[in-house]
C-alpha cells in the first residue's frame, strides 16, 4: 500500500486545526501509521527543503517551520500521495478549491497549514527524514475491506 508524508505546520497547531485536518484524512479512508508532535530543528528543516535552497523563500520557510511544534505523520492508502494532495488543495489558498483544507482554512501562501509529499519518491525521502522504520506501524483496521478491492 502506498504511503505519504504529511506535516501539519505551526499555523495548523496554533489555530487548533489538527483534529479537523486529521479527521478529513481519516474520513477519506486513509490509515494513520505514524505520528509525532515535534519541533523541527534547523538542520532537519534545511534537509527537508533542500531543493529550495538559494530561493528567496527558503530562509523564511525554515524560520517558520522551526518556530513552533509541528505534527509529522505517515498516512497509508490507495493512491494516497495524489489523493492527499487533492484534499490539501493548491499551495496558494487563494487558488485552492473552497472544499479543500487550504481553501477552507488557510489565508496566506506562507501560512498554508499543511505539507504533503508531491510524489511517491519524495514521500519515501521525507518519511525517512522524520521516522525510523520501527516507528511506522502495520496493522489492519475493521472496515478496510470496504475501501477497495
CSV table of C-alpha atoms in Angstrom, one decimal:
chain,number,residue,atom,x,y,z
A,1,UNK,CA,0.0,0.0,0.0
A,2,UNK,CA,1.3,3.5,-0.8
A,3,UNK,CA,2.5,5.8,1.9
A,4,UNK,CA,2.8,9.6,2.1
A,5,UNK,CA,4.3,12.1,4.5
A,6,UNK,CA,2.1,14.8,5.8
A,7,UNK,CA,3.1,17.6,8.2
A,8,UNK,CA,0.7,19.9,10.0
A,9,UNK,CA,2.6,23.1,10.1
A,10,UNK,CA,2.9,25.5,13.0
A,11,UNK,CA,-0.2,27.5,12.0
A,12,UNK,CA,-2.4,24.4,11.9
A,13,UNK,CA,-1.4,23.7,15.5
A,14,UNK,CA,-1.5,27.3,16.7
A,15,UNK,CA,-5.0,27.6,15.2
A,16,UNK,CA,-6.3,24.3,16.7
A,17,UNK,CA,-7.0,22.8,13.4
A,18,UNK,CA,-5.1,19.5,13.8
A,19,UNK,CA,-8.2,17.4,14.7
A,20,UNK,CA,-10.2,18.8,11.8
A,21,UNK,CA,-7.4,18.1,9.3
A,22,UNK,CA,-6.7,14.6,10.6
A,23,UNK,CA,-10.5,13.9,10.5
A,24,UNK,CA,-10.6,14.7,6.8
A,25,UNK,CA,-7.8,12.3,6.1
A,26,UNK,CA,-9.4,9.6,8.1
A,27,UNK,CA,-12.8,10.2,6.5
A,28,UNK,CA,-11.2,9.8,3.1
A,29,UNK,CA,-10.3,6.3,4.2
A,30,UNK,CA,-6.5,6.7,4.8
A,31,UNK,CA,-4.8,5.0,7.6
A,32,UNK,CA,-2.5,6.8,10.0
A,33,UNK,CA,0.5,4.6,10.5
A,34,UNK,CA,2.9,7.0,12.3
A,35,UNK,CA,2.7,10.4,14.0
A,36,UNK,CA,4.7,12.6,16.3
A,37,UNK,CA,4.4,16.1,17.7
A,38,UNK,CA,7.8,17.7,17.4
A,39,UNK,CA,9.9,20.7,17.0
A,40,UNK,CA,11.8,20.7,13.7
A,41,UNK,CA,15.5,21.6,14.1
A,42,UNK,CA,17.1,24.0,11.6
A,43,UNK,CA,19.2,21.1,10.3
A,44,UNK,CA,16.2,18.9,9.6
A,45,UNK,CA,14.3,21.8,8.1
A,46,UNK,CA,17.2,22.5,5.7
A,47,UNK,CA,17.3,18.8,4.7
A,48,UNK,CA,13.5,18.8,4.2
A,49,UNK,CA,13.5,21.9,2.0
A,50,UNK,CA,16.9,21.3,0.3
A,51,UNK,CA,15.6,21.6,-3.2
A,52,UNK,CA,14.6,25.2,-2.4
A,53,UNK,CA,18.0,26.3,-1.0
A,54,UNK,CA,19.0,29.6,-2.6
A,55,UNK,CA,15.5,30.7,-3.4
A,56,UNK,CA,14.1,33.8,-1.8
A,57,UNK,CA,11.5,31.9,0.3
A,58,UNK,CA,14.0,29.3,1.7
A,59,UNK,CA,15.1,31.2,4.8
A,60,UNK,CA,11.6,32.4,5.8
A,61,UNK,CA,10.3,28.9,5.3
A,62,UNK,CA,13.0,27.4,7.5
A,63,UNK,CA,12.4,30.1,10.2
A,64,UNK,CA,8.6,29.4,10.1
A,65,UNK,CA,8.7,25.6,10.2
A,66,UNK,CA,11.2,25.7,13.2
A,67,UNK,CA,9.2,28.4,15.1
A,68,UNK,CA,6.6,26.2,16.8
A,69,UNK,CA,5.7,22.5,17.0
A,70,UNK,CA,4.5,20.6,14.0
A,71,UNK,CA,2.8,17.2,13.7
A,72,UNK,CA,4.7,14.8,11.4
A,73,UNK,CA,2.6,11.9,10.1
A,74,UNK,CA,2.7,9.0,7.7
A,75,UNK,CA,-0.5,8.0,6.0
A,76,UNK,CA,-1.2,4.9,4.0
A,77,UNK,CA,-3.8,4.2,1.4
A,78,UNK,CA,-4.6,3.5,-2.3
A,79,UNK,CA,-3.1,6.4,-4.4
A,80,UNK,CA,-2.6,8.3,-1.1
A,81,UNK,CA,0.0,10.7,-2.4
A,82,UNK,CA,-2.2,12.2,-5.2
A,83,UNK,CA,-5.4,12.0,-3.2
A,84,UNK,CA,-4.0,13.7,-0.1
A,85,UNK,CA,-2.6,16.5,-2.3
A,86,UNK,CA,-6.1,16.9,-3.7
A,87,UNK,CA,-7.6,17.1,-0.2
A,88,UNK,CA,-5.0,19.7,0.7
A,89,UNK,CA,-5.7,22.0,-2.2
A,90,UNK,CA,-3.5,24.3,-4.1
A,91,UNK,CA,-0.4,25.7,-2.3
A,92,UNK,CA,-1.8,29.2,-2.6
A,93,UNK,CA,-5.1,29.2,-0.6
A,94,UNK,CA,-6.5,31.9,-2.9
A,95,UNK,CA,-6.3,29.4,-5.7
A,96,UNK,CA,-7.4,26.4,-3.7
A,97,UNK,CA,-10.8,24.8,-4.0
A,98,UNK,CA,-13.0,26.1,-1.2
A,99,UNK,CA,-13.7,22.5,-0.1
A,100,UNK,CA,-10.1,21.7,0.3
A,101,UNK,CA,-8.1,22.0,3.6
A,102,UNK,CA,-6.2,25.1,2.4
A,103,UNK,CA,-9.2,26.5,0.5
A,104,UNK,CA,-11.3,26.2,3.6
A,105,UNK,CA,-8.9,27.3,6.4
A,106,UNK,CA,-5.7,28.9,5.0
A,107,UNK,CA,-5.4,32.6,4.3
A,108,UNK,CA,-1.8,33.1,3.1
A,109,UNK,CA,0.5,31.1,0.9
A,110,UNK,CA,3.3,31.3,3.5
A,111,UNK,CA,0.9,30.0,6.2
A,112,UNK,CA,-0.9,27.3,4.4
A,113,UNK,CA,-1.4,24.8,7.3
A,114,UNK,CA,-0.1,21.5,5.7
A,115,UNK,CA,2.7,19.9,3.8
A,116,UNK,CA,2.2,16.7,1.8
A,117,UNK,CA,4.7,14.8,-0.4
A,118,UNK,CA,4.3,15.6,-4.1
A,119,UNK,CA,5.4,12.1,-5.3
A,120,UNK,CA,6.0,8.6,-4.1
A,121,UNK,CA,9.7,9.2,-4.3
A,122,UNK,CA,9.6,12.4,-2.2
A,123,UNK,CA,7.3,10.6,0.2
A,124,UNK,CA,10.0,8.0,0.8
A,125,UNK,CA,12.7,10.6,1.3
A,126,UNK,CA,10.5,12.8,3.6
A,127,UNK,CA,9.3,9.8,5.7
A,128,UNK,CA,13.0,8.8,6.1
A,129,UNK,CA,13.8,12.2,7.5
A,130,UNK,CA,11.2,12.1,10.2
A,131,UNK,CA,10.7,8.5,11.1
A,132,UNK,CA,12.6,5.3,11.6
A,133,UNK,CA,11.2,2.1,10.1
A,134,UNK,CA,10.3,0.9,13.6
A,135,UNK,CA,8.1,4.0,14.1
A,136,UNK,CA,5.9,3.1,11.2
A,137,UNK,CA,3.2,0.6,12.2
A,138,UNK,CA,1.5,-2.0,10.1
A,139,UNK,CA,-2.0,-3.1,11.2
A,140,UNK,CA,-5.4,-4.0,10.0
A,141,UNK,CA,-8.5,-1.8,10.6
A,142,UNK,CA,-12.0,-3.0,10.8
A,143,UNK,CA,-13.7,-1.9,7.6
A,144,UNK,CA,-10.6,-1.9,5.4
A,145,UNK,CA,-12.3,-4.4,3.1
A,146,UNK,CA,-14.9,-1.7,2.3
A,147,UNK,CA,-12.4,0.8,0.9
A,148,UNK,CA,-11.0,-1.1,-2.1
A,149,UNK,CA,-10.9,-4.5,-3.8
